[in-house]
Coordinates of C-alpha atoms in Angstrom, one line a residue:
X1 CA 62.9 -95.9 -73.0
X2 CA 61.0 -94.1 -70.8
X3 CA 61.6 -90.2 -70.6
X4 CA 62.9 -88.3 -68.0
X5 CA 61.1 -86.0 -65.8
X6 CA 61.9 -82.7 -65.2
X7 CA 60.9 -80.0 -62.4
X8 CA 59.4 -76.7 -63.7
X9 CA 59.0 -73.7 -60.9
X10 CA 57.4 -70.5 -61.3
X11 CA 56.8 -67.3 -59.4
X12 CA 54.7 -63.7 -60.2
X13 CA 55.3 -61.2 -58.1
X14 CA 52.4 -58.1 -58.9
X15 CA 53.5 -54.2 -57.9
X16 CA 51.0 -51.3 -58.7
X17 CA 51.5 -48.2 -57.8
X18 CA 49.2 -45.1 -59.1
X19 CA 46.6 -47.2 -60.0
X20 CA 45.1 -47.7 -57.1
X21 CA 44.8 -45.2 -53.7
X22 CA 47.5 -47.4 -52.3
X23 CA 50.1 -50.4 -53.5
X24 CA 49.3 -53.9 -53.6
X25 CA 51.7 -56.4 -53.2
X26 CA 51.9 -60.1 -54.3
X27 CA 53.7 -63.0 -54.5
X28 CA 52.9 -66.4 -55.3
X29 CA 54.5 -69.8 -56.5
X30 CA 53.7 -72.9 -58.2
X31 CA 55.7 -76.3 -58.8
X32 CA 54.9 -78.1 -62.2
X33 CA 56.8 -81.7 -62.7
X34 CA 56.5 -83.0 -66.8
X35 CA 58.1 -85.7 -68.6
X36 CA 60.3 -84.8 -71.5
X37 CA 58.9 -85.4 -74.5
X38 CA 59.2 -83.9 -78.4
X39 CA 56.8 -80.8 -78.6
X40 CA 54.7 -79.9 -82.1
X41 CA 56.5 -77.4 -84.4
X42 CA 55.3 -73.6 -84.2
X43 CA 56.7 -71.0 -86.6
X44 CA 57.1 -67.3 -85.5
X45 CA 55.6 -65.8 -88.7
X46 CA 52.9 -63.4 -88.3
X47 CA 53.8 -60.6 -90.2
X48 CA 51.6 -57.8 -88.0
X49 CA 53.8 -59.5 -84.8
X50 CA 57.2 -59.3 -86.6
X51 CA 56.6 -56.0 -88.1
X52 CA 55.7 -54.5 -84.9
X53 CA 58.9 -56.0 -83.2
X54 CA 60.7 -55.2 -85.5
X55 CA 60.2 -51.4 -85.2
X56 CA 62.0 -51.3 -81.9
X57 CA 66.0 -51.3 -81.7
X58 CA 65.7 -51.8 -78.3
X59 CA 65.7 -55.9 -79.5
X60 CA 68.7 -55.6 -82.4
X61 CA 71.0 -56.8 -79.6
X62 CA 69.0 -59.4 -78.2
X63 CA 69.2 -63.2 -78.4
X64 CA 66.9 -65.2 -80.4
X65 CA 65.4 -66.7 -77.7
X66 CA 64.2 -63.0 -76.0
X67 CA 62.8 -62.2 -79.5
X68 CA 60.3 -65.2 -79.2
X69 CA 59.3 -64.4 -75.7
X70 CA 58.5 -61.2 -77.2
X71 CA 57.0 -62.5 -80.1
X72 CA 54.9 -65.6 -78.4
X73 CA 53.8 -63.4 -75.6
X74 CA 52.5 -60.7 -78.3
X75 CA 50.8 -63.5 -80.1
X76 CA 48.8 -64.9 -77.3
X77 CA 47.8 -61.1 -76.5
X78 CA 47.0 -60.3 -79.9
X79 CA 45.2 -63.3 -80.7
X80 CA 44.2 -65.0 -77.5
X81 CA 42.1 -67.9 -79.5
X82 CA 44.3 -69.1 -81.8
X83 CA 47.1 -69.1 -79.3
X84 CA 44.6 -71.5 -77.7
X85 CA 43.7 -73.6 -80.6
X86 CA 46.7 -74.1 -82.8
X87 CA 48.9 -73.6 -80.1
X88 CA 48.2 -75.0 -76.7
X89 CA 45.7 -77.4 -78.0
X90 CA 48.6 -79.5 -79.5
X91 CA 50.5 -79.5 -76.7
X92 CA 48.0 -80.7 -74.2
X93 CA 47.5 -83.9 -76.9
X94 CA 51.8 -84.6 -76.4
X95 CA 50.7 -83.8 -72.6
X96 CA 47.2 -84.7 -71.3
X97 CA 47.9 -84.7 -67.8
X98 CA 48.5 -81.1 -68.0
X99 CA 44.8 -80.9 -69.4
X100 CA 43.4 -80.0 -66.1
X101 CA 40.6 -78.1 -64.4
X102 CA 43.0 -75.0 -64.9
X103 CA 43.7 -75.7 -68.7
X104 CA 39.9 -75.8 -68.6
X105 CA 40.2 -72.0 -66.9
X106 CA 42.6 -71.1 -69.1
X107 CA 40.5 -72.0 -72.3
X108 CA 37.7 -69.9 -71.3
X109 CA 40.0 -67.0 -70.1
X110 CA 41.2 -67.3 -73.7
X111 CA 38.0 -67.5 -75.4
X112 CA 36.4 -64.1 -73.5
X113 CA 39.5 -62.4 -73.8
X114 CA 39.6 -59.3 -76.1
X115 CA 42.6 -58.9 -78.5
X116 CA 45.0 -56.3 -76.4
X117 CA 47.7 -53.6 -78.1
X118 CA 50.9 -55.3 -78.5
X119 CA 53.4 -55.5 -75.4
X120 CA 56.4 -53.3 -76.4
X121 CA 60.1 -53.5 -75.6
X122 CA 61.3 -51.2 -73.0
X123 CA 64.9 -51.1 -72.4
X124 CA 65.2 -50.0 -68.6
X125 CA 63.4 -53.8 -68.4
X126 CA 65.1 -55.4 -70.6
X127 CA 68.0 -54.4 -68.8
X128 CA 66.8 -55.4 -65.2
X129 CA 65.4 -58.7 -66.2
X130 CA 68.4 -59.9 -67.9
X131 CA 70.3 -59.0 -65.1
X132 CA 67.9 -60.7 -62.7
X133 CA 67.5 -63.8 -64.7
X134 CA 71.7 -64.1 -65.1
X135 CA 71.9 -63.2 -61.3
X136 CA 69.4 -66.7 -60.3
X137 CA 71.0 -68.8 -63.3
X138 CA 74.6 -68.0 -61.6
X139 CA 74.1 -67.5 -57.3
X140 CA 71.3 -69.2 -56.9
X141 CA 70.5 -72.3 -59.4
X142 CA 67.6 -74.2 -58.9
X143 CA 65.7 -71.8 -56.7
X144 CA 63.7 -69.1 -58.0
X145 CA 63.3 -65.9 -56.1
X146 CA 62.0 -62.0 -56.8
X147 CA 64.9 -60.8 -54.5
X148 CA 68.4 -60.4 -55.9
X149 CA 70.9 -63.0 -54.2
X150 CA 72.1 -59.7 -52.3
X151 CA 69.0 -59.0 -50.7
X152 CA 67.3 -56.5 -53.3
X153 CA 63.8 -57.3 -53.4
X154 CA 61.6 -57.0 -56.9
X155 CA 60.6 -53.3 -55.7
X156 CA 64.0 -51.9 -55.4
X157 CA 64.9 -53.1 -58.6
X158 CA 62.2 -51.8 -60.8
X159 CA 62.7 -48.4 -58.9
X160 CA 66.2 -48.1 -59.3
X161 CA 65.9 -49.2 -62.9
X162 CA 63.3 -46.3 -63.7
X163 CA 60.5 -47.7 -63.5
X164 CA 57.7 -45.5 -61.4
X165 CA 54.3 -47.0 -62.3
X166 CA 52.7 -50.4 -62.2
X167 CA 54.4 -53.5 -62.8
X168 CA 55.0 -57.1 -62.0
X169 CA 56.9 -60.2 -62.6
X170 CA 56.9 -63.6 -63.9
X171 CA 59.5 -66.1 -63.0
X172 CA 59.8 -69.5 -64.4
X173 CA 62.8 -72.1 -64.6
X174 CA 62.8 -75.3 -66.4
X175 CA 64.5 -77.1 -70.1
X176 CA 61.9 -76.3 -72.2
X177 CA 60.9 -74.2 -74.9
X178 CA 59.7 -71.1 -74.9
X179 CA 56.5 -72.1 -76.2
X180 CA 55.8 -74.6 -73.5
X181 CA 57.4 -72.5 -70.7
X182 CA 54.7 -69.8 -71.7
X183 CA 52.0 -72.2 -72.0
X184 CA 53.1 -73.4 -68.4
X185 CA 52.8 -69.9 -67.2
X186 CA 49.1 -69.7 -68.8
X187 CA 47.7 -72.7 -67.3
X188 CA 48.8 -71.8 -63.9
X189 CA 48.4 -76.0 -62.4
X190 CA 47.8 -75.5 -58.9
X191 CA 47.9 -71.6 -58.7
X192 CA 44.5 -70.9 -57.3
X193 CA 44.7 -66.7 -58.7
X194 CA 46.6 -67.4 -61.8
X195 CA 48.9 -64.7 -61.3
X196 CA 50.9 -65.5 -64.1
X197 CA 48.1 -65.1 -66.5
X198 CA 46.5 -62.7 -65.2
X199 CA 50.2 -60.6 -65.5
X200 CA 50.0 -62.1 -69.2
X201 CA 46.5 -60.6 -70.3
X202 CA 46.4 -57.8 -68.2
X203 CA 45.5 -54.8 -70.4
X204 CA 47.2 -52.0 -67.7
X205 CA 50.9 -53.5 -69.2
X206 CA 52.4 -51.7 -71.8
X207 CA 55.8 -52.5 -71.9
X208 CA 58.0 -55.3 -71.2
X209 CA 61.5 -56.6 -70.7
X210 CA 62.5 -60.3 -70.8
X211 CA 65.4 -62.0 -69.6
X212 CA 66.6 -65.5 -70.2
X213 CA 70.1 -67.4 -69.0
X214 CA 70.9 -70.8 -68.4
X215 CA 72.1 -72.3 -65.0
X216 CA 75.2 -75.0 -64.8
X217 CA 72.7 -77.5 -65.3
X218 CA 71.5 -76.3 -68.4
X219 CA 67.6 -75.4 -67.2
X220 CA 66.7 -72.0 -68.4
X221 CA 66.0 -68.8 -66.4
X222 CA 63.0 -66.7 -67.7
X223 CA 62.2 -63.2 -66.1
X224 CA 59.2 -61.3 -67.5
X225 CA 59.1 -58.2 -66.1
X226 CA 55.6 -55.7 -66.8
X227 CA 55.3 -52.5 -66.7
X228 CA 52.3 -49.7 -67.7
X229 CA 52.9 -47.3 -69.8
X230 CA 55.6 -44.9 -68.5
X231 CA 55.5 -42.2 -71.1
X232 CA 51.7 -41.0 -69.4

């Protein structure tokens, strides 16, 4: 029986203030379509990952499936290569057609890239991004946008939840696994900057907050909002 296909959308949006004499702003989109199809098993047990995780009560409260954007997103930080080899590797195999000039990117990007500090929780985002990704998954399903379905835009909302330094967002939507929905966001098909990666192993984010709610028809909403450190 031949499997269904399914339409994956994602958006970055990149905000930095401080940084640089004055703010840049970005946003850009990409449409990925896949066929369903069963996905190799991973297990979430790196002890250095968990044990830093861990740490942070910020995440007591949250649902299993914000703890492994947390944790996956660490782990392709911490340990770019492997995430390439034992992770996306056996995905392309399920999915060759994704193996594509940017896959080929992304392997290099991979390769070159330097083990970064771990991404920590920070509550003000955890708060916004769960409230962004419930706000898309409710008002406006099947369309992904940085702006709040009342008219706040992505800026508004990281100001008014605290945040006063750099940071951007990652958007995607689709049935999938976290695993694969990350991966998706790596390779970047048809998303000439690769935004979403380069959001993903930048080394000016510090902390992060994740949010993840399911529309009516049962795709998943996935905000990743970034932010540098806001202690300095």
């Amino acid at each position: 029986m031949k499997s269904n296909s399914v339409l994956l959308l994602f958006h970055v949006k990149l905000l930095l203030l401080f940084l640089l004499p004055i703010a840049l702003f970005s946003q850009h989109s990409t449409t990925t379509i896949v066929e369903v199809k069963p996905l190799p098993p991973t297990s979430t047990n790196n002890a250095e990952i968990n044990s830093f995780l861990g740490s942070y009560r910020e995440l007591d409260n949250a649902s299993p499936q914000v703890k492994e954007w947390y944790y996956w997103t660490n782990y392709s930080r911490l340990h770019p290569k492997a995430f390439w080899d034992s992770i996306i590797v056996p995905i392309l195999k399920v999915y060759p057609n994704l193996n594509t000039r940017f896959a080929a990117s992304l392997k290099i990007d991979l390769y070159q890239a330097q083990s970064l500090s771990p991404i920590k929780p920070n509550v003000k985002l955890l708060r916004t991004s769960q409230a962004h990704a419930i706000d898309l998954a409710r008002n406006s399903p099947g369309r992904l946008s940085h702006n709040s379905t009342n008219g706040d835009a992505f800026e508004k909302r990281i100001f008014s939840a605290g945040i006063q330094k750099c940071a951007a967002e990652n958007l995607s939507l689709g049935p999938f696994n976290t695993v694969f929905a990350l991966m998706l966001l790596y390779i970047d098909e048809g998303l000439p900057d690769v935004g979403h990666r380069r959001n993903l192993l930048s080394p000016y984010y510090a902390e992060l907050g994740v949010g993840v709610a399911k529309t009516r028809g049962n795709a998943v909403v996935v905000v990743q909002d970034f932010a540098c450190d806001q202690s300095r």
